[in-house]
Amino acid sequence: MMDKTAFRAARIFDGTDWHDDAVLLVQGGRVAAIVPAAKAPDARPLPEAIVPGLIDLQVNGGGGVLWNNDPSAAAIGTICKAHAAFGTTSVMITLITDTPDTTARAIASAQAAVGTPGMLGIHLEGPHLSLARKGTHDPALIRKMTHADQANLIAAKTHFDHMICTVGAETVSTDQVQALAAAGITVSLGHTDCSYDTALAYADAGATMVTHLFNAMGQMQHRAPGLVGAALDDGRLWAGLIADGYHVADAALRVALRGKAGPGGIFLVSDAMSTIGSDLTEFTLNGRQIFRAEGRLTLADGTLAGADIVLIDALRYVHQSLGLPLETALQLASTAPAQALGISDRGHLHPGAHADFFCLTPDIRAAGTWIGGQQITGGA
Ligand SMILES: [Zn+2]
C-alpha cells in the first residue's frame, strides 16, 4: 500500500481551474485527485493557495553557488534547494560557456546528481555561440562545435531525461542540430545573430526553442525580422523570457506575450546566478567580476550577467506590473516550460502529475514547497 497524504487549502489551482476549499490527494509522489474538503476531513491544512510548482529551464546558480565555479553534484543539491524555497520545484541546471574540462566535470557531476529533488536535467548554454552576441560569455571560450563535441553531447544525453543545448547558428550546423535533436536533446537558438530565414532552417533541422528572447540576438526589423521575428512567428518554437524589469522592456514583453504564434508559447525563466537565496554582493565567472546592485547583475562594463531573480519574481512581475491574470502568470512559469520540453506530467496538478506544489501567498510569495509529495522547505 503506497503512502497517501492529503493537503487542504482555501483554493487549489490545478493548472487550468481553481478549486475552492479543496483537498489535494497525493499517492506515491503523484497527484491522485483534487476533491471537495468535505470528502477528506483529516487533510493537513495549508495556508492560502496550493499551486503547481514552478519550472525554471535556465538556472545557473543559487544559495551562493554558481555551477560554473563549483560543477559538483553537491552544488546541484544546494542550487535546487535554494530555488525550492521560492516555489521552484523543477530546475534545468545551466552551465554558462566554460572550458572543455569544466564542461565535462559538470556533465559527470550532473549524472551523479540525477534524482536530486528538483533537478529536472541540464542546460548547456554555449560554448557554441556567436562571438558577436556573446553577452556575458567569455569570448576566449566560445568555439565551433566539433564532431567530438557533438558525440560527447549525444553520449551525455543518455543519462538525462531532459537536456537543452543553447547554440548559435554561427558555430553549429543544421546537420549537427539534426543529430542532437534526433538524440532527444532540446536545441535552443540563442546568443546568435542569425536571420529569420536561418532560424527557420534550424527549426526545420529540429531546433524547438529560443533562449531568452530579445536578449543577445538580432532584433525584429521590418525587412529583417531576425530570430525575434522567427520566435514569435513560427509556432514550432518555444521561447524563454527574462521578465525582471531590466532585460526586456515592458512593451516588448507585452508584444511578445500577445503576438506569439502557437502551439509553441512563451515561458518565463530566471537566468538566476549564485546570488539567489544569499547575501552575496559580487562573484566571479570565468575569472571576471560580476556585481550585484539594485536587482541587477552586471560586468564592470555594464553588460547584464544573468538575473538577480528567481522564477516567482518573474511571475509576480508579469502579474503585478504587466497586469496578466494570475492564472496566466502561473501557467507561464509552470505549464508552459513543461510543455516546451514535451513533459505532460509536470506543470499542473491534474491526476497523475508529479505532486510538485507550493503555497502561494496573496502577495505572490512561496510559503512552503513540496516535491514529489515530500515537503522540501518552509510552510505550516
Ligand atoms: Zn544567455
Short mmCIF file of C-alpha atoms and ligand atoms in Angstrom, two decimals:
data_model
loop_
_atom_site.label_atom_id
_atom_site.label_comp_id
_atom_site.label_asym_id
_atom_site.label_seq_id
_atom_site.Cartn_x
_atom_site.Cartn_y
_atom_site.Cartn_z
CA MET A 1 0.00 0.00 0.00
CA MET A 2 1.52 3.30 -1.05
CA ASP A 3 1.52 6.24 1.34
CA LYS A 4 -1.41 8.58 0.89
CA THR A 5 -1.39 12.19 2.04
CA ALA A 6 -3.95 14.97 1.82
CA PHE A 7 -3.46 18.73 1.82
CA ARG A 8 -6.28 21.21 2.30
CA ALA A 9 -6.27 24.85 1.17
CA ALA A 10 -8.74 27.67 0.70
CA ARG A 11 -8.13 27.22 -3.00
CA ILE A 12 -6.12 24.96 -5.27
CA PHE A 13 -5.06 25.80 -8.84
CA ASP A 14 -4.74 22.63 -10.91
CA GLY A 15 -3.05 24.44 -13.81
CA THR A 16 -6.35 25.14 -15.51
CA ASP A 17 -9.02 25.88 -12.90
CA TRP A 18 -9.32 26.92 -9.26
CA HIS A 19 -10.96 24.58 -6.73
CA ASP A 20 -12.29 26.43 -3.65
CA ASP A 21 -11.94 24.83 -0.20
CA ALA A 22 -10.46 21.71 -1.66
CA VAL A 23 -8.07 18.89 -0.84
CA LEU A 24 -5.12 17.68 -2.88
CA LEU A 25 -4.74 13.91 -2.56
CA VAL A 26 -1.23 12.58 -3.12
CA GLN A 27 -0.23 8.96 -3.51
CA GLY A 28 3.18 7.58 -4.42
CA GLY A 29 4.52 11.06 -5.11
CA ARG A 30 1.80 11.80 -7.65
CA VAL A 31 -1.48 13.66 -7.61
CA ALA A 32 -4.36 11.25 -7.08
CA ALA A 33 -7.17 13.80 -7.19
CA ILE A 34 -8.46 17.16 -6.03
CA VAL A 35 -11.66 16.73 -4.05
CA PRO A 36 -14.01 18.98 -2.02
CA ALA A 37 -12.73 19.47 1.54
CA ALA A 38 -15.76 17.68 2.99
CA LYS A 39 -14.61 14.44 1.38
CA ALA A 40 -11.26 14.41 3.21
CA PRO A 41 -11.82 15.76 6.72
CA ASP A 42 -8.41 14.63 8.01
CA ALA A 43 -6.41 16.54 5.44
CA ARG A 44 -3.49 18.66 6.61
CA PRO A 45 -4.47 22.33 6.39
CA LEU A 46 -2.04 24.54 4.44
CA PRO A 47 -2.12 28.33 4.25
CA GLU A 48 -3.51 30.31 1.34
CA ALA A 49 -3.48 28.63 -2.06
CA ILE A 50 -1.85 25.47 -3.42
CA VAL A 51 -0.45 25.94 -6.93
CA PRO A 52 1.72 23.82 -9.25
CA GLY A 53 5.47 24.07 -8.61
CA LEU A 54 7.39 26.39 -10.91
CA ILE A 55 9.66 25.02 -13.63
CA ASP A 56 12.79 27.01 -14.45
CA LEU A 57 14.66 25.98 -17.59
CA GLN A 58 17.60 28.36 -17.02
CA VAL A 59 19.26 28.30 -13.61
CA ASN A 60 22.99 28.94 -13.32
CA GLY A 61 23.16 29.02 -9.56
CA GLY A 62 21.58 29.74 -6.20
CA GLY A 63 22.26 29.60 -2.48
CA GLY A 64 25.63 31.28 -3.00
CA VAL A 65 26.79 28.67 -5.52
CA LEU A 66 27.42 29.18 -9.24
CA TRP A 67 27.52 25.87 -11.12
CA ASN A 68 30.38 27.08 -13.35
CA ASN A 69 32.51 27.73 -10.26
CA ASP A 70 31.52 24.55 -8.43
CA PRO A 71 30.50 21.96 -11.04
CA SER A 72 29.75 19.29 -8.43
CA ALA A 73 26.77 17.12 -7.54
CA ALA A 74 26.60 18.76 -4.10
CA ALA A 75 26.28 22.16 -5.76
CA ILE A 76 23.25 20.93 -7.70
CA GLY A 77 21.60 19.98 -4.41
CA THR A 78 22.34 23.42 -2.95
CA ILE A 79 21.02 25.20 -6.03
CA CYS A 80 17.81 23.15 -6.25
CA LYS A 81 17.09 23.66 -2.55
CA ALA A 82 17.70 27.41 -2.79
CA HIS A 83 15.17 27.66 -5.62
CA ALA A 84 12.67 25.34 -3.93
CA ALA A 85 12.39 27.87 -1.11
CA PHE A 86 10.85 30.17 -3.72
CA GLY A 87 8.39 27.65 -5.15
CA THR A 88 10.55 26.33 -8.00
CA THR A 89 10.25 22.55 -7.99
CA SER A 90 11.99 21.72 -11.27
CA VAL A 91 15.29 23.18 -12.37
CA MET A 92 17.34 22.75 -15.52
CA ILE A 93 20.83 23.25 -14.07
CA THR A 94 22.55 25.53 -16.54
CA LEU A 95 26.24 25.78 -17.38
CA ILE A 96 27.38 29.01 -19.00
CA THR A 97 30.15 28.72 -21.63
CA ASP A 98 33.23 27.23 -19.97
CA THR A 99 36.35 25.18 -20.71
CA PRO A 100 36.00 21.63 -22.11
CA ASP A 101 37.35 20.33 -18.80
CA THR A 102 34.81 22.17 -16.64
CA THR A 103 32.02 21.19 -19.02
CA ALA A 104 33.00 17.52 -18.80
CA ARG A 105 33.17 17.72 -14.99
CA ALA A 106 29.77 19.42 -14.85
CA ILE A 107 28.17 16.74 -17.02
CA ALA A 108 29.71 13.96 -14.93
CA SER A 109 28.57 15.50 -11.65
CA ALA A 110 25.08 16.07 -13.03
CA GLN A 111 24.93 12.36 -13.89
CA ALA A 112 25.78 11.60 -10.28
CA ALA A 113 23.11 14.07 -9.12
CA VAL A 114 20.23 12.56 -11.10
CA GLY A 115 17.42 12.01 -8.61
CA THR A 116 18.23 15.12 -6.57
CA PRO A 117 14.85 16.62 -5.60
CA GLY A 118 14.13 19.45 -8.00
CA MET A 119 16.71 18.55 -10.64
CA LEU A 120 14.99 18.14 -13.98
CA GLY A 121 18.05 17.94 -16.23
CA ILE A 122 20.87 20.06 -17.58
CA HIS A 123 21.09 23.05 -19.88
CA LEU A 124 24.38 23.79 -21.62
CA GLU A 125 24.33 27.43 -22.73
CA GLY A 126 27.33 27.55 -25.05
CA PRO A 127 30.20 27.37 -25.78
CA HIS A 128 28.99 27.07 -29.39
CA LEU A 129 27.60 30.59 -29.78
CA SER A 130 28.13 33.72 -31.86
CA LEU A 131 31.07 35.86 -30.74
CA ALA A 132 29.15 38.98 -31.77
CA ARG A 133 26.32 38.05 -29.40
CA LYS A 134 28.45 36.75 -26.54
CA GLY A 135 26.74 38.76 -23.78
CA THR A 136 28.43 37.71 -20.56
CA HIS A 137 30.03 34.57 -22.06
CA ASP A 138 33.83 34.60 -22.16
CA PRO A 139 34.80 35.20 -25.82
CA ALA A 140 38.01 33.21 -25.38
CA LEU A 141 35.94 30.09 -24.67
CA ILE A 142 33.38 30.40 -27.49
CA ARG A 143 34.13 27.92 -30.30
CA LYS A 144 32.70 25.92 -33.16
CA MET A 145 31.08 22.58 -32.39
CA THR A 146 33.36 19.76 -33.50
CA HIS A 147 32.32 16.22 -34.31
CA ALA A 148 33.77 15.17 -30.95
CA ASP A 149 31.68 17.84 -29.16
CA GLN A 150 28.58 16.55 -30.90
CA ALA A 151 29.39 12.96 -29.93
CA ASN A 152 30.02 13.99 -26.29
CA LEU A 153 26.68 15.79 -26.08
CA ILE A 154 24.79 12.85 -27.55
CA ALA A 155 26.53 10.47 -25.14
CA ALA A 156 25.70 12.78 -22.22
CA LYS A 157 22.01 12.86 -23.13
CA THR A 158 21.65 9.15 -22.39
CA HIS A 159 21.99 9.99 -18.67
CA PHE A 160 19.29 12.66 -18.53
CA ASP A 161 15.59 12.74 -19.23
CA HIS A 162 15.96 16.33 -20.33
CA MET A 163 18.86 18.24 -21.80
CA ILE A 164 18.87 21.63 -23.50
CA CYS A 165 21.71 22.95 -25.64
CA THR A 166 21.65 26.66 -26.45
CA VAL A 167 23.54 27.08 -29.71
CA GLY A 168 24.29 29.82 -32.23
CA ALA A 169 23.89 29.27 -35.96
CA GLU A 170 27.40 30.71 -36.47
CA THR A 171 29.14 27.79 -34.74
CA VAL A 172 26.73 24.84 -35.15
CA SER A 173 25.49 23.43 -38.47
CA THR A 174 21.98 22.30 -39.31
CA ASP A 175 23.34 18.76 -39.66
CA GLN A 176 24.64 18.95 -36.10
CA VAL A 177 21.29 20.29 -34.88
CA GLN A 178 19.58 17.39 -36.63
CA ALA A 179 21.87 14.88 -34.89
CA LEU A 180 21.37 16.48 -31.46
CA ALA A 181 17.59 16.65 -31.87
CA ALA A 182 17.47 13.03 -33.05
CA ALA A 183 19.25 12.07 -29.81
CA GLY A 184 16.49 13.74 -27.79
CA ILE A 185 18.38 16.93 -26.96
CA THR A 186 16.27 20.10 -26.96
CA VAL A 187 18.09 22.51 -29.26
CA SER A 188 17.55 26.15 -28.38
CA LEU A 189 18.74 29.02 -30.56
CA GLY A 190 20.40 31.81 -28.62
CA HIS A 191 23.35 34.17 -28.46
CA THR A 192 23.20 34.34 -32.25
CA ASP A 193 22.85 36.95 -34.98
CA CYS A 194 21.03 34.53 -37.29
CA SER A 195 18.43 35.82 -39.74
CA TYR A 196 14.75 34.90 -39.81
CA ASP A 197 15.37 32.50 -42.73
CA THR A 198 18.31 30.87 -40.99
CA ALA A 199 16.27 30.45 -37.82
CA LEU A 200 13.56 28.69 -39.82
CA ALA A 201 16.16 26.41 -41.44
CA TYR A 202 17.35 25.50 -37.92
CA ALA A 203 13.76 24.85 -36.85
CA ASP A 204 13.44 22.57 -39.91
CA ALA A 205 16.53 20.75 -38.63
CA GLY A 206 14.94 20.22 -35.23
CA ALA A 207 15.53 23.32 -33.07
CA THR A 208 12.41 23.87 -30.94
CA MET A 209 13.37 26.64 -28.57
CA VAL A 210 14.78 30.14 -28.33
CA THR A 211 16.87 31.20 -25.34
CA HIS A 212 15.97 34.44 -23.50
CA LEU A 213 14.00 36.05 -26.31
CA PHE A 214 15.22 39.56 -27.24
CA ASN A 215 18.48 39.26 -25.28
CA ALA A 216 21.70 38.50 -27.21
CA MET A 217 20.10 38.19 -30.65
CA GLY A 218 19.12 40.24 -33.70
CA GLN A 219 16.00 42.32 -33.12
CA MET A 220 12.94 42.47 -35.37
CA GLN A 221 13.41 44.90 -38.27
CA HIS A 222 10.67 45.50 -40.80
CA ARG A 223 12.54 43.72 -43.63
CA ALA A 224 14.77 41.62 -41.42
CA PRO A 225 12.61 40.01 -38.74
CA GLY A 226 15.60 38.13 -37.27
CA LEU A 227 15.45 35.49 -34.57
CA VAL A 228 12.96 37.56 -32.58
CA GLY A 229 10.62 37.57 -35.57
CA ALA A 230 11.12 33.84 -36.15
CA ALA A 231 10.48 33.03 -32.48
CA LEU A 232 7.23 34.98 -32.46
CA ASP A 233 6.05 33.97 -35.94
CA ASP A 234 6.90 30.24 -36.05
CA GLY A 235 4.61 28.03 -33.96
CA ARG A 236 7.24 25.28 -33.72
CA LEU A 237 9.43 27.43 -31.48
CA TRP A 238 9.04 27.94 -27.73
CA ALA A 239 10.73 30.99 -26.27
CA GLY A 240 12.09 31.74 -22.81
CA LEU A 241 11.73 35.26 -21.48
CA ILE A 242 13.54 37.00 -18.61
CA ALA A 243 10.88 39.20 -17.01
CA ASP A 244 12.87 41.03 -14.34
CA GLY A 245 12.12 44.60 -15.42
CA TYR A 246 15.68 45.04 -16.76
CA HIS A 247 16.36 42.51 -19.52
CA VAL A 248 13.31 43.36 -21.66
CA ALA A 249 11.12 46.48 -21.65
CA ASP A 250 7.51 46.05 -20.57
CA ALA A 251 6.17 46.94 -24.04
CA ALA A 252 8.35 44.27 -25.65
CA LEU A 253 7.20 41.73 -23.04
CA ARG A 254 3.56 42.59 -23.78
CA VAL A 255 4.03 42.42 -27.56
CA ALA A 256 5.75 39.02 -27.29
CA LEU A 257 3.09 37.61 -24.98
CA ARG A 258 0.30 38.83 -27.26
CA GLY A 259 1.99 38.07 -30.57
CA LYS A 260 3.44 34.57 -30.15
CA ALA A 261 2.21 32.08 -32.75
CA GLY A 262 1.30 28.69 -31.28
CA PRO A 263 1.40 25.89 -30.48
CA GLY A 264 4.86 26.90 -29.23
CA GLY A 265 4.49 29.50 -26.49
CA ILE A 266 6.37 31.84 -24.23
CA PHE A 267 7.68 30.63 -20.87
CA LEU A 268 9.39 32.54 -18.10
CA VAL A 269 12.96 31.78 -17.00
CA SER A 270 15.00 33.32 -14.19
CA ASP A 271 18.57 33.03 -15.60
CA ALA A 272 19.40 33.08 -11.87
CA MET A 273 23.01 33.20 -10.71
CA SER A 274 24.58 32.32 -7.34
CA THR A 275 23.07 35.33 -5.58
CA ILE A 276 19.62 33.78 -5.15
CA GLY A 277 18.92 32.95 -1.54
CA SER A 278 22.20 34.56 -0.44
CA ASP A 279 23.54 37.97 0.54
CA LEU A 280 26.42 37.92 -1.96
CA THR A 281 27.18 41.34 -3.44
CA GLU A 282 29.65 40.13 -6.07
CA PHE A 283 31.08 36.92 -7.52
CA THR A 284 33.28 35.75 -10.38
CA LEU A 285 32.50 34.00 -13.67
CA ASN A 286 35.43 32.72 -15.76
CA GLY A 287 37.70 34.96 -13.70
CA ARG A 288 35.66 38.12 -14.27
CA GLN A 289 33.93 40.06 -11.53
CA ILE A 290 30.13 40.34 -11.58
CA PHE A 291 28.48 42.97 -9.41
CA ARG A 292 25.05 42.80 -7.74
CA ALA A 293 23.18 46.08 -7.25
CA GLU A 294 19.57 47.24 -7.37
CA GLY A 295 18.19 43.93 -8.60
CA ARG A 296 20.72 43.60 -11.41
CA LEU A 297 23.92 41.65 -12.09
CA THR A 298 26.47 43.26 -14.39
CA LEU A 299 30.04 43.00 -15.60
CA ALA A 300 32.23 46.06 -14.93
CA ASP A 301 31.24 47.45 -18.36
CA GLY A 302 27.52 47.25 -17.51
CA THR A 303 26.72 44.14 -19.61
CA LEU A 304 23.88 42.23 -17.92
CA ALA A 305 25.28 38.99 -16.49
CA GLY A 306 22.30 36.79 -15.73
CA ALA A 307 19.48 37.92 -13.49
CA ASP A 308 19.07 38.55 -9.77
CA ILE A 309 15.64 36.93 -9.60
CA VAL A 310 14.01 33.59 -9.00
CA LEU A 311 11.13 32.45 -11.17
CA ILE A 312 8.42 33.60 -8.76
CA ASP A 313 9.79 37.14 -9.08
CA ALA A 314 9.14 36.99 -12.84
CA LEU A 315 5.69 35.53 -12.21
CA ARG A 316 4.94 38.40 -9.81
CA TYR A 317 6.31 40.90 -12.34
CA VAL A 318 4.08 39.83 -15.23
CA HIS A 319 1.07 39.66 -12.89
CA GLN A 320 1.55 42.88 -10.94
CA SER A 321 3.47 45.10 -13.39
CA LEU A 322 2.07 43.86 -16.72
CA GLY A 323 -1.39 43.07 -15.38
CA LEU A 324 -1.60 39.48 -16.61
CA PRO A 325 -4.22 37.35 -14.84
CA LEU A 326 -2.70 35.27 -12.03
CA GLU A 327 -3.68 32.05 -13.82
CA THR A 328 -1.81 33.11 -16.97
CA ALA A 329 1.24 34.15 -14.96
CA LEU A 330 1.27 30.79 -13.16
CA GLN A 331 0.98 28.92 -16.46
CA LEU A 332 3.89 30.89 -17.95
CA ALA A 333 6.10 29.62 -15.11
CA SER A 334 4.83 26.04 -14.82
CA THR A 335 2.66 24.59 -17.59
CA ALA A 336 4.43 26.36 -20.46
CA PRO A 337 8.03 25.37 -19.60
CA ALA A 338 6.87 21.77 -19.08
CA GLN A 339 5.21 21.75 -22.49
CA ALA A 340 8.29 23.35 -24.03
CA LEU A 341 10.22 20.22 -23.01
CA GLY A 342 7.40 17.89 -24.05
CA ILE A 343 6.62 16.96 -20.42
CA SER A 344 2.98 16.07 -19.81
CA ASP A 345 3.05 15.12 -16.11
CA ARG A 346 4.53 18.29 -14.62
CA GLY A 347 3.44 21.92 -14.52
CA HIS A 348 -0.10 21.12 -13.36
CA LEU A 349 -1.89 19.19 -10.60
CA HIS A 350 -4.23 17.01 -12.62
CA PRO A 351 -4.38 13.32 -11.61
CA GLY A 352 -1.15 11.50 -12.44
CA ALA A 353 1.07 14.59 -12.30
CA HIS A 354 4.12 14.77 -10.04
CA ALA A 355 2.97 16.14 -6.69
CA ASP A 356 5.17 19.23 -7.02
CA PHE A 357 3.46 22.26 -5.49
CA PHE A 358 3.82 25.22 -3.18
CA CYS A 359 1.70 27.52 -1.05
CA LEU A 360 1.20 30.85 -2.78
CA THR A 361 0.54 33.93 -0.63
CA PRO A 362 -1.65 36.84 -1.79
CA ASP A 363 1.49 38.98 -2.35
CA ILE A 364 2.88 36.24 -4.64
CA ARG A 365 5.47 34.62 -2.38
CA ALA A 366 6.08 30.95 -1.62
CA ALA A 367 5.21 29.69 1.86
CA GLY A 368 6.20 26.03 1.78
CA THR A 369 7.21 23.78 -1.12
CA TRP A 370 6.65 20.07 -1.82
CA ILE A 371 8.41 17.96 -4.44
CA GLY A 372 7.01 14.52 -5.21
CA GLY A 373 4.67 14.93 -2.24
CA GLN A 374 7.60 15.49 0.17
CA GLN A 375 7.96 18.82 1.95
CA ILE A 376 11.25 20.43 0.95
CA THR A 377 11.07 23.79 2.62
CA GLY A 378 9.05 26.21 4.74
CA GLY A 379 5.34 26.21 5.33
CA ALA A 380 3.00 25.47 8.18
ZN ZN B 1 22.47 33.86 -22.12
#
